[in-house]
Coordinates of C-alpha atoms and ligand atoms in Angstrom, one line a residue:
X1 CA 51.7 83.9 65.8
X2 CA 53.1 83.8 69.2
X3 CA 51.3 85.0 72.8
X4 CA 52.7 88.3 74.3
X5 CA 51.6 87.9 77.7
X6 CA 53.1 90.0 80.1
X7 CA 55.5 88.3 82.6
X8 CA 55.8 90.8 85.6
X9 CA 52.5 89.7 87.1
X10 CA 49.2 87.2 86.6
X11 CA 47.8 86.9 83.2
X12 CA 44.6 88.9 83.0
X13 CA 41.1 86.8 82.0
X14 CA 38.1 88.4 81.0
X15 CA 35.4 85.5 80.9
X16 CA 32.1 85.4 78.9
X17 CA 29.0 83.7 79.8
X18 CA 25.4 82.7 79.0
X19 CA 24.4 80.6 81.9
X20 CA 25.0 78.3 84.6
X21 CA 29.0 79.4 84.7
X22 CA 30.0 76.0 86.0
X23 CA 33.6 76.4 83.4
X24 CA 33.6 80.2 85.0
X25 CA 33.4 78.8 88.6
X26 CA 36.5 76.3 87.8
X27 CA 38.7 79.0 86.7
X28 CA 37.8 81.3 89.6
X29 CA 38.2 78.5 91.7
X30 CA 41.8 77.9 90.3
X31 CA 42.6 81.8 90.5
X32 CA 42.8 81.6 93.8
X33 CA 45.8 79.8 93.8
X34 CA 48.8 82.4 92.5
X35 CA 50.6 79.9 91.2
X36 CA 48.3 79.7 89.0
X37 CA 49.2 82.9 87.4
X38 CA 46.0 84.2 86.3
X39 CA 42.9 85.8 87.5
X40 CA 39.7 86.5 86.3
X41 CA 39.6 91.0 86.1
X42 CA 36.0 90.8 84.6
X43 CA 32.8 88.4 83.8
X44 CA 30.6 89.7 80.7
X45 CA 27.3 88.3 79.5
X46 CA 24.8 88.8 76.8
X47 CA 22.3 88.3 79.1
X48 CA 21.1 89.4 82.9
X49 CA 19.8 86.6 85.7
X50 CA 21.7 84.1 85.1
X51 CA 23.9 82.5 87.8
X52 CA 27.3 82.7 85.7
X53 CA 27.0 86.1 86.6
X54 CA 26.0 85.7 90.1
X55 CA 29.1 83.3 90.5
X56 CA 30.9 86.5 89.5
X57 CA 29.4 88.7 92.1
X58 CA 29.9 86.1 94.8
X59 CA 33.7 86.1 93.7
X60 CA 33.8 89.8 93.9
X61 CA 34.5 89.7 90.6
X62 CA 33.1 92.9 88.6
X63 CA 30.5 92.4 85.6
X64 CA 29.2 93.4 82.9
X65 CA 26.2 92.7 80.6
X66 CA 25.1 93.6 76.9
X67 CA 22.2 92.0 75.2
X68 CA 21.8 92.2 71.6
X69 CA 18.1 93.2 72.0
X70 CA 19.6 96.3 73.0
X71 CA 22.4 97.5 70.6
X72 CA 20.7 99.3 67.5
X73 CA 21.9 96.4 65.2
X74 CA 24.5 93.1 65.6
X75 CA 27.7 95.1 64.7
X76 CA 26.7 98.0 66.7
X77 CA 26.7 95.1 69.7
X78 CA 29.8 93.8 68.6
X79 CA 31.5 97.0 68.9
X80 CA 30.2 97.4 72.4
X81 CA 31.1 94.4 73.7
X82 CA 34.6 94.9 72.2
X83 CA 35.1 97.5 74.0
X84 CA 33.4 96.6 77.4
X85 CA 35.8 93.7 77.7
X86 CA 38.5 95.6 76.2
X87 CA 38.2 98.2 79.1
X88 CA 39.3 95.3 81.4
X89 CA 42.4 95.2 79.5
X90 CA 42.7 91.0 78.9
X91 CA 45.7 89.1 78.5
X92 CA 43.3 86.1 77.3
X93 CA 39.8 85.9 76.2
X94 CA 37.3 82.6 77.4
X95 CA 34.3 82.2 76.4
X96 CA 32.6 79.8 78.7
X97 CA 29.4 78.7 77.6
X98 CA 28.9 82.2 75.8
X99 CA 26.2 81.3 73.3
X100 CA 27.4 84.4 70.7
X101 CA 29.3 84.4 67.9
X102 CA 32.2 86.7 68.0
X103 CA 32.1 89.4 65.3
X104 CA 34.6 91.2 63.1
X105 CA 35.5 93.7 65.3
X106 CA 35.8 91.5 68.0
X107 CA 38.1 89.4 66.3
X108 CA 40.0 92.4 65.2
X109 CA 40.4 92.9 68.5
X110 CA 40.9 89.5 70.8
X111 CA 41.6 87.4 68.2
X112 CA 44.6 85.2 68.4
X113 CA 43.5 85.1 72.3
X114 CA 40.1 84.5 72.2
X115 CA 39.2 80.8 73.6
X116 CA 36.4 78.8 73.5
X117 CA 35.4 75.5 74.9
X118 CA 33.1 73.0 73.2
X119 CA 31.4 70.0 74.1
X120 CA 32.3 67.7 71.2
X121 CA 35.4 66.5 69.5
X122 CA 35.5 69.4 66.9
X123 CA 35.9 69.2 63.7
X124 CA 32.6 66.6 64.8
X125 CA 29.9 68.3 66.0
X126 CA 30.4 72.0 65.2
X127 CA 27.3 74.1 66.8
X128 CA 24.8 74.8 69.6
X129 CA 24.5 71.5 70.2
X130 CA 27.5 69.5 70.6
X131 CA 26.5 66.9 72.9
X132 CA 22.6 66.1 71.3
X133 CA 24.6 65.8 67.7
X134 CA 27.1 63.4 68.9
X135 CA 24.4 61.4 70.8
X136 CA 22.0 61.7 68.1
X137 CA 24.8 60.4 65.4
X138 CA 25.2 57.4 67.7
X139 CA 28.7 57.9 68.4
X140 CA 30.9 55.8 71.1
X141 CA 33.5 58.6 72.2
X142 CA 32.8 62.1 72.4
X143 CA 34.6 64.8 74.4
X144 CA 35.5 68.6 74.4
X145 CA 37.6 71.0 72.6
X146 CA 39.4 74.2 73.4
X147 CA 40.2 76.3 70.4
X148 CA 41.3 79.8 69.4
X149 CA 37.8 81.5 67.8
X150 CA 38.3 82.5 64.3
X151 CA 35.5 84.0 61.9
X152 CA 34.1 80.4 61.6
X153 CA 31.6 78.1 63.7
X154 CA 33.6 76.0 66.1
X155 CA 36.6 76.0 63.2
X156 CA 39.5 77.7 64.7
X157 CA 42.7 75.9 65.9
X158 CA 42.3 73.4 68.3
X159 CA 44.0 73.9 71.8
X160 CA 43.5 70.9 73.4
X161 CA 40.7 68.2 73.3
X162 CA 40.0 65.1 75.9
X163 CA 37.6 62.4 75.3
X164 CA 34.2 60.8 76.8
X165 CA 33.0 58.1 76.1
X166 CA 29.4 57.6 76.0
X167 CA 27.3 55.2 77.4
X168 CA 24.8 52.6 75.9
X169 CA 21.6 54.2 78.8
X170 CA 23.4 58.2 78.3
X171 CA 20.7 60.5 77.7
X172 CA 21.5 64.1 76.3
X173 CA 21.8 65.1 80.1
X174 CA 23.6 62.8 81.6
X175 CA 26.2 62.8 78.8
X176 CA 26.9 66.6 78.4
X177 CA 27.2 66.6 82.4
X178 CA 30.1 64.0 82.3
X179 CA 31.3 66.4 79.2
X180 CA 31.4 69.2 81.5
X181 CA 33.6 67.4 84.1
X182 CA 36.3 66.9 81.7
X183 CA 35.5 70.6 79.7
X184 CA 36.3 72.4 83.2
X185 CA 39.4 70.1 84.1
X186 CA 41.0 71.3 80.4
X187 CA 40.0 74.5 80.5
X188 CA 41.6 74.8 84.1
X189 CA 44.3 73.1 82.8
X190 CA 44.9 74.8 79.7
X191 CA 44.7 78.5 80.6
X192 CA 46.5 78.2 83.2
X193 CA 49.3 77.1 81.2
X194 CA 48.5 79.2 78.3
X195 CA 48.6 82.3 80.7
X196 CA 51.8 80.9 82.7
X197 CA 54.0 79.6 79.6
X198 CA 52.5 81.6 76.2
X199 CA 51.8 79.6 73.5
X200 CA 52.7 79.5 69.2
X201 CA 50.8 78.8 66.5
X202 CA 51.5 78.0 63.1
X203 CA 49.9 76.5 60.3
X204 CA 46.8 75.5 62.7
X205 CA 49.1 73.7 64.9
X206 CA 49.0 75.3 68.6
X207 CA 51.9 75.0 71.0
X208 CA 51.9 75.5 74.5
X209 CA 56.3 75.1 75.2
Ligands
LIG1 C1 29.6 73.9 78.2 O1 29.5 72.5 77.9 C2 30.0 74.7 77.0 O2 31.0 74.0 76.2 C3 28.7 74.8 76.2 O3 27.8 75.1 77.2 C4 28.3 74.6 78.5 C5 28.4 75.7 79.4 O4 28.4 75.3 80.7 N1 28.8 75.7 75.2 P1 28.6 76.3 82.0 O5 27.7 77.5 81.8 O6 30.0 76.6 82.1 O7 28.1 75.5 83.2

């Protein structure tokens, strides 16, 4: 499979989000630059109030939210938020600490360029959470993964990964905050040169030329 981005101007970003936005913020933050050739066109959520969204605002970023509390059933929601991003017309989809699984037609849809970031070395530590498991399991390196969503939890193809190591006094917070550091310097990092050079992948193995 290979990227299809179009080169005549700024790869477009839609970015998902379920609460403090602090992976959102770095990409907004690098957008502004145009050499970084991409910008955020719309943030969704699954759910109001929370400050991912009013980083989005602040940005003058347009929004859009769609719980599933709403939606007559899961797939009915799926739909709708297939086509509420789709309306913003994405070159790439990130979800960035957007606590929903994708579903079929979602993936119909985005998949292929639909990225997530994770706060764990995947295949380790697949889940809601990452961080707690890998604490928990009393490992001494950690880190975060970027990965192309499939139908799976956490299973698609890894991106890119960077390690952390953890600390004999971390506790779950102080761990998953040095995590995030590293999460938001890849994900910068990585989309941008995803959206600037395309990338190819085959037989799992992603490649950004
Ligand atoms: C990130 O660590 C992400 O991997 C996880 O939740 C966190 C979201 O952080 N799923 P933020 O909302 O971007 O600050």
């Amino acid at each position: 499979m290979t990227s299809d981005l179009d080169p005549r101007g700024p790869a477009r970003l839609v970015v998902l989000v379920s609460g403090a936005g602090t992976n959102l913020q770095a990409l907004l933050d690098a957008c502004q630059d145009p050499a970084y050739g991409a910008q955020v066109v719309a943030v969704g959520a699954d759910r109001p109030g929370i400050e991912g969204l009013a980083r989005a605002e602040r940005a003058g970023v347009p929004t859009f939210v769609r719980r599933v509390a709403d939606a007559e059933d899961r797939s009915t929601w799926d739909a709708e938020i297939t086509d509420l991003v789709d309306a913003h017309e994405p070159d790439l989809v990130v979800s960035a600490g957007f606590m929903k699984l994708a579903g079929p037609a979602f993936l119909a849809r985005f998949g292929g360029r639909y990225v997530n970031t994770h706060p764990a070395l995947l295949p380790s530590f697949p889940g809601m959470h990452g961080a707690a498991d890998a604490l928990a399991h009393g490992v001494k390196v950690t880190g975060a993964t970027l990965f192309l969503v499939d139908d799976g939890v956490d299973t698609g193809a890894i991106i890119a990964q960077r390690a952390v190591e953890v600390a004999d006094d971390d506790d779950v917070e102080s761990l998953h905050e040095r995590i995030k550091k590293v999460e938001r310097a890849m994900l910068v990092d990585v989309v941008g040169r995803m959206a600037r050079d395309g990338w190819t992948v085959r037989d799992r193995r992603v490649t950004i030329p």
